[in-house]
GROMACS .gro file of C-alpha atoms in nm:
model
  496
    1MET     CA    1   0.000   0.000   0.000
    2GLU     CA    2   0.117   0.352  -0.080
    3MET     CA    3   0.069   0.689   0.081
    4LYS     CA    4  -0.207   0.890  -0.085
    5LYS     CA    5  -0.123   1.254  -0.139
    6THR     CA    6  -0.412   1.494  -0.079
    7ASP     CA    7  -0.475   1.862  -0.144
    8ILE     CA    8  -0.529   1.921   0.230
    9ASN     CA    9  -0.289   2.145   0.422
   10LEU     CA   10  -0.296   2.078   0.797
   11VAL     CA   11  -0.077   2.382   0.878
   12PRO     CA   12  -0.283   2.702   0.896
   13ASP     CA   13  -0.168   3.014   0.714
   14THR     CA   14  -0.186   3.218   1.032
   15ALA     CA   15   0.054   3.402   1.259
   16ASN     CA   16   0.272   3.222   1.511
   17LEU     CA   17   0.158   3.382   1.836
   18THR     CA   18   0.451   3.238   2.035
   19PRO     CA   19   0.745   3.480   2.081
   20ASP     CA   20   1.000   3.250   1.914
   21TYR     CA   21   1.317   3.409   1.782
   22TYR     CA   22   1.656   3.366   1.620
   23CYS     CA   23   1.936   3.506   1.838
   24THR     CA   24   2.262   3.618   1.676
   25TRP     CA   25   2.507   3.526   1.956
   26GLN     CA   26   2.645   3.200   1.818
   27THR     CA   27   2.647   3.347   1.467
   28GLN     CA   28   2.859   3.630   1.608
   29LEU     CA   29   3.096   3.361   1.742
   30TYR     CA   30   3.116   3.191   1.403
   31THR     CA   31   3.174   3.516   1.218
   32SER     CA   32   3.456   3.614   1.454
   33CYS     CA   33   3.638   3.280   1.401
   34ASP     CA   34   3.726   3.312   1.767
   35GLY     CA   35   3.477   3.194   2.027
   36LYS     CA   36   3.561   3.457   2.287
   37PRO     CA   37   3.317   3.737   2.381
   38PRO     CA   38   3.529   4.045   2.296
   39LYS     CA   39   3.556   3.951   1.929
   40GLN     CA   40   3.201   3.813   1.917
   41ARG     CA   41   3.067   4.146   2.036
   42ARG     CA   42   3.237   4.336   1.754
   43GLU     CA   43   3.044   4.135   1.493
   44ILE     CA   44   2.696   4.270   1.566
   45VAL     CA   45   2.691   4.545   1.300
   46GLU     CA   46   2.467   4.649   1.012
   47SER     CA   47   2.675   4.475   0.745
   48SER     CA   48   2.662   4.145   0.937
   49LEU     CA   49   2.283   4.150   0.923
   50PHE     CA   50   2.241   4.264   0.564
   51GLY     CA   51   2.561   4.164   0.383
   52ASN     CA   52   2.553   3.929   0.086
   53GLU     CA   53   2.851   3.702   0.143
   54LYS     CA   54   2.920   3.430   0.399
   55PRO     CA   55   2.959   3.464   0.695
   56TYR     CA   56   2.738   3.776   0.676
   57GLY     CA   57   2.377   3.825   0.575
   58TRP     CA   58   2.219   3.691   0.895
   59ALA     CA   59   1.888   3.865   0.823
   60HIS     CA   60   1.863   3.648   0.510
   61PHE     CA   61   1.864   3.323   0.709
   62TYR     CA   62   1.561   3.092   0.748
   63PRO     CA   63   1.349   3.199   0.449
   64ASP     CA   64   1.084   2.938   0.535
   65ALA     CA   65   1.061   3.028   0.904
   66ARG     CA   66   1.124   3.402   0.904
   67ARG     CA   67   0.760   3.509   0.922
   68ASP     CA   68   0.723   3.309   1.245
   69LEU     CA   69   1.034   3.445   1.420
   70PHE     CA   70   1.174   3.762   1.567
   71ILE     CA   71   1.542   3.830   1.508
   72VAL     CA   72   1.717   3.927   1.833
   73MET     CA   73   2.049   4.113   1.812
   74ASP     CA   74   2.266   3.988   2.094
   75ASP     CA   75   2.530   4.142   2.323
   76SER     CA   76   2.663   4.488   2.225
   77TRP     CA   77   2.424   4.623   1.959
   78ASP     CA   78   2.391   4.930   2.184
   79VAL     CA   79   2.761   4.961   2.277
   80PRO     CA   80   3.038   5.124   2.066
   81LEU     CA   81   3.286   4.897   1.891
   82ASP     CA   82   3.547   4.972   2.157
   83GLY     CA   83   3.327   4.777   2.401
   84ASN     CA   84   3.289   5.062   2.651
   85GLY     CA   85   3.137   4.885   2.950
   86ASP     CA   86   2.990   5.206   3.088
   87LEU     CA   87   2.738   5.196   2.803
   88TYR     CA   88   2.601   4.850   2.881
   89GLY     CA   89   2.230   4.895   2.931
   90SER     CA   90   2.206   5.205   2.714
   91LEU     CA   91   1.955   5.060   2.464
   92ILE     CA   92   2.063   5.338   2.229
   93LEU     CA   93   2.129   5.202   1.881
   94SER     CA   94   2.503   5.247   1.821
   95PRO     CA   95   2.567   5.481   1.525
   96GLU     CA   96   2.909   5.323   1.483
   97ARG     CA   97   2.753   4.981   1.434
   98PHE     CA   98   2.438   5.090   1.247
   99PRO     CA   99   2.530   5.395   1.038
  100GLU     CA  100   2.243   5.364   0.790
  101ALA     CA  101   1.968   5.321   1.048
  102THR     CA  102   2.100   5.615   1.254
  103SER     CA  103   2.188   5.848   0.966
  104GLY     CA  104   2.053   6.202   0.969
  105ASP     CA  105   1.910   6.393   1.258
  106VAL     CA  106   1.698   6.109   1.399
  107SER     CA  107   1.599   6.017   1.751
  108ASN     CA  108   1.681   5.678   1.897
  109ALA     CA  109   1.319   5.571   1.847
  110GLU     CA  110   1.339   5.673   1.480
  111ALA     CA  111   1.669   5.486   1.435
  112LEU     CA  112   1.522   5.173   1.593
  113LYS     CA  113   1.219   5.204   1.366
  114ASN     CA  114   1.442   5.234   1.059
  115LEU     CA  115   1.619   4.911   1.152
  116THR     CA  116   1.297   4.736   1.256
  117ASP     CA  117   1.124   4.826   0.930
  118ARG     CA  118   1.420   4.698   0.728
  119ILE     CA  119   1.412   4.367   0.915
  120LYS     CA  120   1.036   4.333   0.868
  121SER     CA  121   1.071   4.408   0.497
  122LEU     CA  122   1.271   4.085   0.470
  123GLY     CA  123   0.980   3.889   0.615
  124TRP     CA  124   1.071   3.864   0.984
  125LYS     CA  125   0.802   3.898   1.249
  126GLY     CA  126   1.000   4.172   1.418
  127LEU     CA  127   1.328   4.287   1.572
  128GLY     CA  128   1.460   4.269   1.927
  129GLY     CA  129   1.780   4.303   2.123
  130TRP     CA  130   1.986   4.174   2.413
  131VAL     CA  131   1.952   4.393   2.722
  132CYS     CA  132   2.210   4.423   2.997
  133CYS     CA  133   2.017   4.408   3.325
  134GLN     CA  134   2.126   4.749   3.452
  135GLU     CA  135   2.129   5.117   3.370
  136SER     CA  136   2.421   5.250   3.167
  137LYS     CA  137   2.678   5.401   3.403
  138ALA     CA  138   2.747   5.672   3.146
  139MET     CA  139   2.382   5.773   3.109
  140PHE     CA  140   2.216   5.709   3.444
  141HIS     CA  141   2.237   6.041   3.623
  142ASP     CA  142   2.001   6.320   3.726
  143MET     CA  143   1.699   6.091   3.686
  144THR     CA  144   1.515   5.818   3.871
  145ARG     CA  145   1.535   5.453   3.772
  146GLU     CA  146   1.175   5.470   3.653
  147GLU     CA  147   1.248   5.776   3.437
  148TYR     CA  148   1.546   5.597   3.280
  149TRP     CA  149   1.345   5.292   3.177
  150GLU     CA  150   1.038   5.492   3.080
  151THR     CA  151   1.241   5.659   2.805
  152ARG     CA  152   1.364   5.327   2.669
  153LEU     CA  153   1.026   5.158   2.685
  154LYS     CA  154   0.867   5.446   2.498
  155ASP     CA  155   1.141   5.416   2.232
  156ALA     CA  156   1.055   5.048   2.193
  157ASP     CA  157   0.683   5.118   2.171
  158GLU     CA  158   0.721   5.401   1.920
  159SER     CA  159   0.963   5.210   1.697
  160GLY     CA  160   0.791   4.871   1.704
  161PHE     CA  161   1.101   4.713   1.859
  162SER     CA  162   0.954   4.380   1.963
  163TYR     CA  163   1.173   4.192   2.210
  164TRP     CA  164   1.402   4.255   2.508
  165LYS     CA  165   1.623   3.963   2.603
  166VAL     CA  166   1.710   4.081   2.956
  167ASP     CA  167   2.023   3.894   3.059
  168TRP     CA  168   2.306   3.947   3.308
  169GLY     CA  169   2.408   4.276   3.463
  170ALA     CA  170   2.438   4.455   3.795
  171MET     CA  171   2.068   4.387   3.862
  172GLY     CA  172   2.065   4.041   3.703
  173TYR     CA  173   1.962   3.860   4.021
  174SER     CA  174   1.719   4.126   4.146
  175GLU     CA  175   1.364   3.996   4.128
  176ASP     CA  176   1.231   4.339   4.226
  177PHE     CA  177   1.415   4.506   3.938
  178ARG     CA  178   1.287   4.250   3.689
  179ARG     CA  179   0.932   4.289   3.822
  180MET     CA  180   0.962   4.662   3.770
  181LEU     CA  181   1.064   4.616   3.405
  182THR     CA  182   0.775   4.380   3.337
  183ASP     CA  183   0.518   4.608   3.500
  184MET     CA  184   0.647   4.919   3.325
  185GLY     CA  185   0.658   4.730   2.998
  186HIS     CA  186   0.295   4.624   3.028
  187LYS     CA  187   0.197   4.985   3.080
  188LEU     CA  188   0.425   5.171   2.838
  189ALA     CA  189   0.506   4.917   2.564
  190PRO     CA  190   0.230   4.655   2.562
  191ASN     CA  191   0.352   4.496   2.237
  192LEU     CA  192   0.708   4.450   2.365
  193VAL     CA  193   0.802   4.101   2.489
  194ILE     CA  194   1.032   4.124   2.792
  195GLU     CA  195   1.223   3.801   2.852
  196HIS     CA  196   1.384   3.733   3.190
  197ALA     CA  197   1.640   3.480   3.310
  198MET     CA  198   1.852   3.375   3.610
  199VAL     CA  199   1.583   3.426   3.880
  200LYS     CA  200   1.327   3.149   3.844
  201ASP     CA  201   1.084   3.306   4.090
  202ILE     CA  202   1.027   3.584   3.835
  203ILE     CA  203   0.840   3.337   3.610
  204ALA     CA  204   0.515   3.398   3.797
  205HIS     CA  205   0.553   3.771   3.732
  206SER     CA  206   0.682   3.766   3.376
  207ASP     CA  207   0.571   3.689   3.024
  208THR     CA  208   0.879   3.491   2.914
  209PHE     CA  209   1.167   3.326   3.101
  210ARG     CA  210   1.474   3.174   2.935
  211THR     CA  211   1.622   2.850   3.070
  212TYR     CA  212   1.968   2.993   2.990
  213ASP     CA  213   2.287   2.880   2.820
  214VAL     CA  214   2.389   2.522   2.747
  215PRO     CA  215   2.680   2.387   2.537
  216GLY     CA  216   2.597   2.205   2.215
  217ILE     CA  217   2.740   1.870   2.328
  218MET     CA  218   2.512   1.851   2.635
  219SER     CA  219   2.224   2.068   2.517
  220ILE     CA  220   1.949   1.806   2.547
  221PRO     CA  221   2.016   1.667   2.898
  222MET     CA  222   2.094   2.012   3.037
  223THR     CA  223   1.775   2.157   2.889
  224MET     CA  224   1.575   1.864   3.028
  225HIS     CA  225   1.728   1.924   3.372
  226LYS     CA  226   1.647   2.295   3.361
  227LEU     CA  227   1.286   2.224   3.264
  228TYR     CA  228   1.267   1.971   3.547
  229GLU     CA  229   1.382   2.238   3.792
  230LEU     CA  230   1.112   2.477   3.667
  231ALA     CA  231   0.830   2.223   3.685
  232GLY     CA  232   0.735   2.344   4.033
  233ILE     CA  233   0.610   2.681   3.902
  234LYS     CA  234   0.237   2.609   3.920
  235LYS     CA  235   0.066   2.933   3.820
  236THR     CA  236   0.148   3.288   3.719
  237GLU     CA  237   0.011   3.599   3.882
  238ASN     CA  238  -0.283   3.767   3.711
  239GLY     CA  239  -0.196   3.927   3.380
  240TYR     CA  240   0.134   3.747   3.316
  241LYS     CA  241   0.193   3.469   3.063
  242GLY     CA  242   0.480   3.284   3.232
  243LEU     CA  243   0.612   3.128   2.911
  244ILE     CA  244   0.937   2.930   2.930
  245ASN     CA  245   1.190   2.962   2.649
  246CYS     CA  246   1.410   2.653   2.612
  247GLU     CA  247   1.660   2.817   2.373
  248ASP     CA  248   1.778   2.613   2.073
  249GLU     CA  249   1.600   2.287   2.158
  250VAL     CA  250   1.326   2.376   1.912
  251TYR     CA  251   1.157   2.034   1.904
  252ILE     CA  252   1.144   2.020   2.284
  253GLY     CA  253   0.995   2.369   2.270
  254ALA     CA  254   0.734   2.272   2.014
  255ALA     CA  255   0.634   1.943   2.177
  256GLY     CA  256   0.637   2.074   2.534
  257GLY     CA  257   0.443   2.396   2.485
  258TYR     CA  258   0.755   2.609   2.538
  259ALA     CA  259   0.888   2.903   2.339
  260PHE     CA  260   1.233   2.876   2.182
  261GLY     CA  261   1.527   3.096   2.088
  262VAL     CA  262   1.719   2.961   1.789
  263MET     CA  263   2.097   2.976   1.829
  264ARG     CA  264   2.200   2.747   1.541
  265HIS     CA  265   2.264   2.900   1.199
  266PRO     CA  266   2.314   2.763   0.847
  267ASN     CA  267   2.690   2.831   0.827
  268ALA     CA  268   2.760   2.460   0.862
  269GLY     CA  269   3.104   2.318   0.928
  270SER     CA  270   3.422   2.488   1.039
  271PHE     CA  271   3.500   2.855   1.082
  272THR     CA  272   3.600   3.040   0.766
  273ASP     CA  273   3.964   3.011   0.881
  274GLY     CA  274   3.934   2.630   0.880
  275ARG     CA  275   3.925   2.569   1.256
  276PRO     CA  276   3.636   2.365   1.402
  277ASP     CA  277   3.338   2.550   1.544
  278PRO     CA  278   3.328   2.440   1.912
  279SER     CA  279   2.979   2.579   1.973
  280PHE     CA  280   2.809   2.332   1.737
  281PRO     CA  281   3.058   2.049   1.672
  282ALA     CA  282   2.998   1.880   1.337
  283LEU     CA  283   3.124   1.549   1.478
  284HIS     CA  284   2.839   1.534   1.729
  285ARG     CA  285   2.480   1.624   1.637
  286ASN     CA  286   2.582   1.846   1.345
  287ILE     CA  287   2.296   2.076   1.441
  288LYS     CA  288   2.387   2.345   1.189
  289THR     CA  289   2.262   2.103   0.921
  290LYS     CA  290   1.925   2.070   1.097
  291ILE     CA  291   1.770   2.396   0.977
  292THR     CA  292   1.431   2.260   0.866
  293GLU     CA  293   1.361   2.170   1.230
  294ILE     CA  294   1.318   2.542   1.294
  295THR     CA  295   1.049   2.571   1.028
  296ARG     CA  296   0.863   2.268   1.164
  297ALA     CA  297   0.874   2.383   1.525
  298ALA     CA  298   0.759   2.737   1.439
  299ARG     CA  299   0.476   2.609   1.219
  300TRP     CA  300   0.358   2.376   1.496
  301HIS     CA  301   0.334   2.684   1.717
  302ARG     CA  302   0.077   2.821   1.471
  303ILE     CA  303  -0.138   2.521   1.564
  304ALA     CA  304  -0.046   2.489   1.932
  305PRO     CA  305   0.115   2.805   2.077
  306ALA     CA  306   0.342   2.787   2.378
  307PHE     CA  307   0.154   2.811   2.707
  308GLY     CA  308   0.276   2.926   3.044
  309ALA     CA  309   0.237   2.826   3.405
  310ASP     CA  310  -0.143   2.841   3.409
  311GLY     CA  311  -0.211   2.568   3.661
  312THR     CA  312  -0.172   2.291   3.403
  313PRO     CA  313  -0.018   1.993   3.587
  314VAL     CA  314   0.342   1.909   3.504
  315ASN     CA  315   0.455   1.549   3.544
  316VAL     CA  316   0.821   1.457   3.568
  317ASP     CA  317   0.992   1.121   3.567
  318GLU     CA  318   1.211   1.083   3.874
  319ASN     CA  319   1.417   0.828   3.680
  320LYS     CA  320   1.726   0.988   3.531
  321LEU     CA  321   1.915   0.923   3.209
  322ALA     CA  322   2.290   0.978   3.190
  323ASP     CA  323   2.446   1.118   2.875
  324SER     CA  324   2.822   1.128   2.829
  325TRP     CA  325   3.086   1.255   2.586
  326LEU     CA  326   3.447   1.140   2.564
  327PHE     CA  327   3.663   1.431   2.453
  328ILE     CA  328   3.957   1.382   2.219
  329ASP     CA  329   4.016   1.749   2.131
  330ARG     CA  330   3.856   1.976   2.389
  331GLU     CA  331   3.931   2.298   2.202
  332ALA     CA  332   3.745   2.171   1.894
  333GLU     CA  333   3.454   2.007   2.072
  334MET     CA  334   3.327   2.260   2.327
  335GLU     CA  335   3.371   2.628   2.403
  336GLY     CA  336   3.653   2.656   2.656
  337TRP     CA  337   3.467   2.861   2.918
  338TRP     CA  338   3.235   2.568   2.991
  339TYR     CA  339   3.511   2.362   3.151
  340ASN     CA  340   3.506   2.590   3.455
  341GLU     CA  341   3.131   2.650   3.475
  342ASP     CA  342   2.948   2.532   3.785
  343GLN     CA  343   2.695   2.352   3.565
  344LEU     CA  344   2.964   2.116   3.431
  345LYS     CA  345   3.299   2.142   3.607
  346ASP     CA  346   3.213   1.870   3.861
  347ASN     CA  347   3.086   1.636   3.589
  348PHE     CA  348   3.426   1.555   3.439
  349GLU     CA  349   3.629   1.243   3.505
  350GLY     CA  350   3.938   1.306   3.300
  351ASP     CA  351   3.813   1.356   2.945
  352LEU     CA  352   3.472   1.199   3.010
  353LEU     CA  353   3.184   1.441   3.067
  354THR     CA  354   2.861   1.296   3.209
  355LYS     CA  355   2.533   1.478   3.263
  356THR     CA  356   2.210   1.330   3.402
  357ALA     CA  357   1.854   1.455   3.357
  358THR     CA  358   1.497   1.346   3.399
  359ALA     CA  359   1.388   1.097   3.135
  360ARG     CA  360   1.036   1.230   3.071
  361ILE     CA  361   0.833   1.548   3.117
  362SER     CA  362   0.466   1.598   3.034
  363ARG     CA  363   0.237   1.898   3.066
  364GLY     CA  364  -0.139   1.857   3.088
  365CYS     CA  365  -0.124   1.485   3.015
  366SER     CA  366   0.016   1.163   3.154
  367LEU     CA  367   0.376   1.061   3.092
  368PRO     CA  368   0.407   0.855   2.772
  369GLU     CA  369   0.512   0.493   2.820
  370VAL     CA  370   0.831   0.379   2.650
  371MET     CA  371   0.975   0.034   2.582
  372PRO     CA  372   1.357   0.026   2.558
  373ASP     CA  373   1.514  -0.065   2.225
  374THR     CA  374   1.709  -0.386   2.172
  375ASN     CA  375   2.015  -0.227   2.336
  376GLY     CA  376   1.819  -0.119   2.641
  377ASN     CA  377   1.827   0.250   2.547
  378VAL     CA  378   1.544   0.503   2.561
  379PRO     CA  379   1.523   0.862   2.438
  380PHE     CA  380   1.438   1.168   2.642
  381ILE     CA  381   1.065   1.236   2.601
  382VAL     CA  382   0.857   1.553   2.633
  383ALA     CA  383   0.482   1.564   2.570
  384ALA     CA  384   0.200   1.810   2.619
  385LYS     CA  385  -0.174   1.855   2.579
  386ASN     CA  386  -0.210   2.213   2.463
  387PRO     CA  387  -0.493   2.439   2.580
  388THR     CA  388  -0.599   2.448   2.212
  389GLY     CA  389  -0.677   2.076   2.238
  390ALA     CA  390  -0.378   1.958   2.035
  391PHE     CA  391  -0.133   1.694   2.161
  392SER     CA  392   0.241   1.681   2.093
  393ILE     CA  393   0.536   1.455   2.169
  394VAL     CA  394   0.909   1.444   2.097
  395THR     CA  395   1.178   1.181   2.133
  396ALA     CA  396   1.503   1.369   2.195
  397GLY     CA  397   1.840   1.210   2.122
  398ARG     CA  398   2.106   1.062   2.346
  399THR     CA  399   2.480   1.126   2.362
  400MET     CA  400   2.701   0.831   2.458
  401GLY     CA  401   3.076   0.797   2.419
  402ARG     CA  402   3.126   0.984   2.094
  403ASP     CA  403   2.788   0.905   1.938
  404TYR     CA  404   2.460   1.092   1.910
  405PHE     CA  405   2.146   0.892   1.827
  406ILE     CA  406   1.773   0.862   1.895
  407PRO     CA  407   1.676   0.516   2.025
  408LYS     CA  408   1.386   0.392   1.810
  409CYS     CA  409   1.148   0.270   2.076
  410ASP     CA  410   0.785   0.164   2.091
  411ILE     CA  411   0.602   0.445   2.268
  412SER     CA  412   0.241   0.475   2.388
  413ALA     CA  413   0.064   0.799   2.474
  414GLU     CA  414  -0.285   0.882   2.602
  415ILE     CA  415  -0.428   1.162   2.388
  416GLY     CA  416  -0.798   1.147   2.482
  417ASN     CA  417  -1.010   1.349   2.241
  418CYS     CA  418  -0.720   1.527   2.071
  419ASP     CA  419  -0.758   1.501   1.695
  420THR     CA  420  -0.450   1.707   1.601
  421ILE     CA  421  -0.113   1.568   1.704
  422GLY     CA  422   0.242   1.694   1.654
  423VAL     CA  423   0.508   1.423   1.650
  424PHE     CA  424   0.882   1.493   1.650
  425GLY     CA  425   1.180   1.256   1.648
  426GLU     CA  426   1.224   0.887   1.575
  427TYR     CA  427   1.013   0.588   1.682
  428GLY     CA  428   0.981   0.214   1.655
  429MET     CA  429   0.602   0.224   1.680
  430LEU     CA  430   0.390   0.508   1.821
  431THR     CA  431   0.055   0.410   1.970
  432LEU     CA  432  -0.196   0.685   2.044
  433SER     CA  433  -0.483   0.589   2.275
  434THR     CA  434  -0.790   0.798   2.195
  435SER     CA  435  -1.143   0.838   2.330
  436PHE     CA  436  -1.293   0.814   1.982
  437ASP     CA  437  -1.552   0.543   1.916
  438LYS     CA  438  -1.481   0.535   1.544
  439ILE     CA  439  -1.187   0.655   1.337
  440CYS     CA  440  -1.255   0.705   0.966
  441ARG     CA  441  -0.936   0.860   0.835
  442VAL     CA  442  -0.583   0.952   0.943
  443LEU     CA  443  -0.379   1.224   0.770
  444MET     CA  444  -0.009   1.298   0.818
  445GLN     CA  445   0.197   1.591   0.690
  446ASP     CA  446   0.556   1.709   0.719
  447LEU     CA  447   0.523   2.029   0.920
  448ALA     CA  448   0.754   2.199   0.670
  449ASP     CA  449   0.532   2.092   0.378
  450ASP     CA  450   0.198   2.219   0.247
  451CYS     CA  451   0.007   1.899   0.177
  452ALA     CA  452  -0.099   1.599   0.381
  453TYR     CA  453  -0.098   1.228   0.299
  454ASP     CA  454  -0.387   0.994   0.370
  455ILE     CA  455  -0.220   0.716   0.570
  456THR     CA  456  -0.536   0.539   0.688
  457GLU     CA  457  -0.439   0.213   0.518
  458LEU     CA  458  -0.086   0.223   0.660
  459VAL     CA  459  -0.174   0.240   1.030
  460SER     CA  460  -0.334  -0.006   1.270
  461PHE     CA  461  -0.655   0.042   1.471
  462SER     CA  462  -0.762  -0.140   1.785
  463ALA     CA  463  -1.023  -0.031   2.043
  464GLY     CA  464  -0.965   0.342   1.996
  465LYS     CA  465  -0.590   0.304   1.953
  466VAL     CA  466  -0.400   0.421   1.647
  467THR     CA  467  -0.056   0.267   1.594
  468LEU     CA  468   0.181   0.439   1.353
  469PRO     CA  469   0.503   0.280   1.222
  470GLY     CA  470   0.814   0.482   1.302
  471GLU     CA  471   0.936   0.442   0.945
  472LEU     CA  472   0.622   0.617   0.822
  473ILE     CA  473   0.677   0.908   1.063
  474HIS     CA  474   1.038   0.932   0.945
  475ASP     CA  475   0.959   0.914   0.573
  476ILE     CA  476   0.679   1.168   0.572
  477GLY     CA  477   0.843   1.379   0.843
  478THR     CA  478   1.154   1.446   0.634
  479THR     CA  479   1.000   1.489   0.288
  480ALA     CA  480   1.025   1.868   0.271
  481GLN     CA  481   1.390   1.915   0.367
  482PRO     CA  482   1.684   1.956   0.126
  483GLU     CA  483   1.913   1.658   0.070
  484ASP     CA  484   2.196   1.814   0.271
  485ASP     CA  485   1.966   1.891   0.567
  486THR     CA  486   1.984   1.627   0.842
  487SER     CA  487   1.682   1.747   1.040
  488GLU     CA  488   1.497   1.493   1.249
  489PRO     CA  489   1.135   1.418   1.153
  490GLY     CA  490   0.846   1.643   1.248
  491VAL     CA  491   0.484   1.581   1.144
  492VAL     CA  492   0.132   1.692   1.216
  493ILE     CA  493  -0.134   1.419   1.228
  494ARG     CA  494  -0.511   1.463   1.196
  495ILE     CA  495  -0.745   1.189   1.319
  496GLU     CA  496  -1.095   1.204   1.175
   0.00000   0.00000   0.00000
């Protein structure tokens, strides 16, 4: 039996309401051929965004996902090229870095609008920037703290500047300061998304919270551990969304009802000077060749937007999985600053790095059941029942020795009356237990594609259960990607 192509598109042509974005930080690293912050910071300039030759032209990335993403300029867009630390937190677009946007006798709001409009003209949802969590030492005088931030919030509102990625700084660990920014933002710039980090208690009083940095080699287990630690946030205060952004783990974000901030970029392989890129090692997951995953995750968010801590129960598996990586060339395989970070420095035994994390997380539904593969391995699993009524699940890969792989396991999930399902990753068999008395048709579509296949004759039915072969998920879930793209599968399923 063959798949039957239909003229049905299961992905709506609507806006992605989740504040997903592409962040330029790791692209700045690649462009600098260095991997150390001083040189990275010098790369965030106008020509980097709009140039036409590799490694520039960042605003031309992701043509199929752009409409669903903000682009967020990272560290130093508002600081002169000399890196003057007294200007951290200025939020004044640097004329030295952005001469075209700031040309003429224009205010900061007008300059930001010039740059924002140029970004939007290329199809992006909007423009944002990294924010040092403090006032600029060079500019904060003869005014109150509220007056300082009122000016900057009004600039954002007037210009249409869409996103503040509020990171480290003198006030980085101040919950009161972060609360102030959120409250002032709601009042003065209601269309601006203010993302917080570092202080998890701020989640209940924020719209977006970032799980924070992880190295490429251990991105999956460290992200799973961070989400586990945030599972205890039960409900936000009135008027706040409490979304969690899980950075570059876009499939975990899509399947778990989280927002994401893309760090990967399509400049695959080594730096332009020939040295390996330690942020995204090609010898591991080769994530810079998994660009179509971004399109799939963002398009799933059109169907099932990220949802925050709204009282939806979060279930976590107390069983832990241990991932490990045996280093041969540390300089080529991970950014050097990670070796002394508290998150990892105690996890080394010689050249072996081991990190453990919860095996499964679910939101609004029971934990999926998983049967180990023939080698006894299981993937990390995240699942969610979205407030829209959709269900989603991902199998996230494992790192062992010097290998990355997704164990192809038989997995069962209770989906109740959900008729729209997002499935990401690899499977042996996937069994969905429904509350439907009769199932007439099953459709499946690559989330990056525009047409669905009728797979009714290729799946099994038994007492309300639909069982889908993993090979079918893989084949349909990779149909829309280029040959040189190694993205893992991602499909939307409709049960009728």
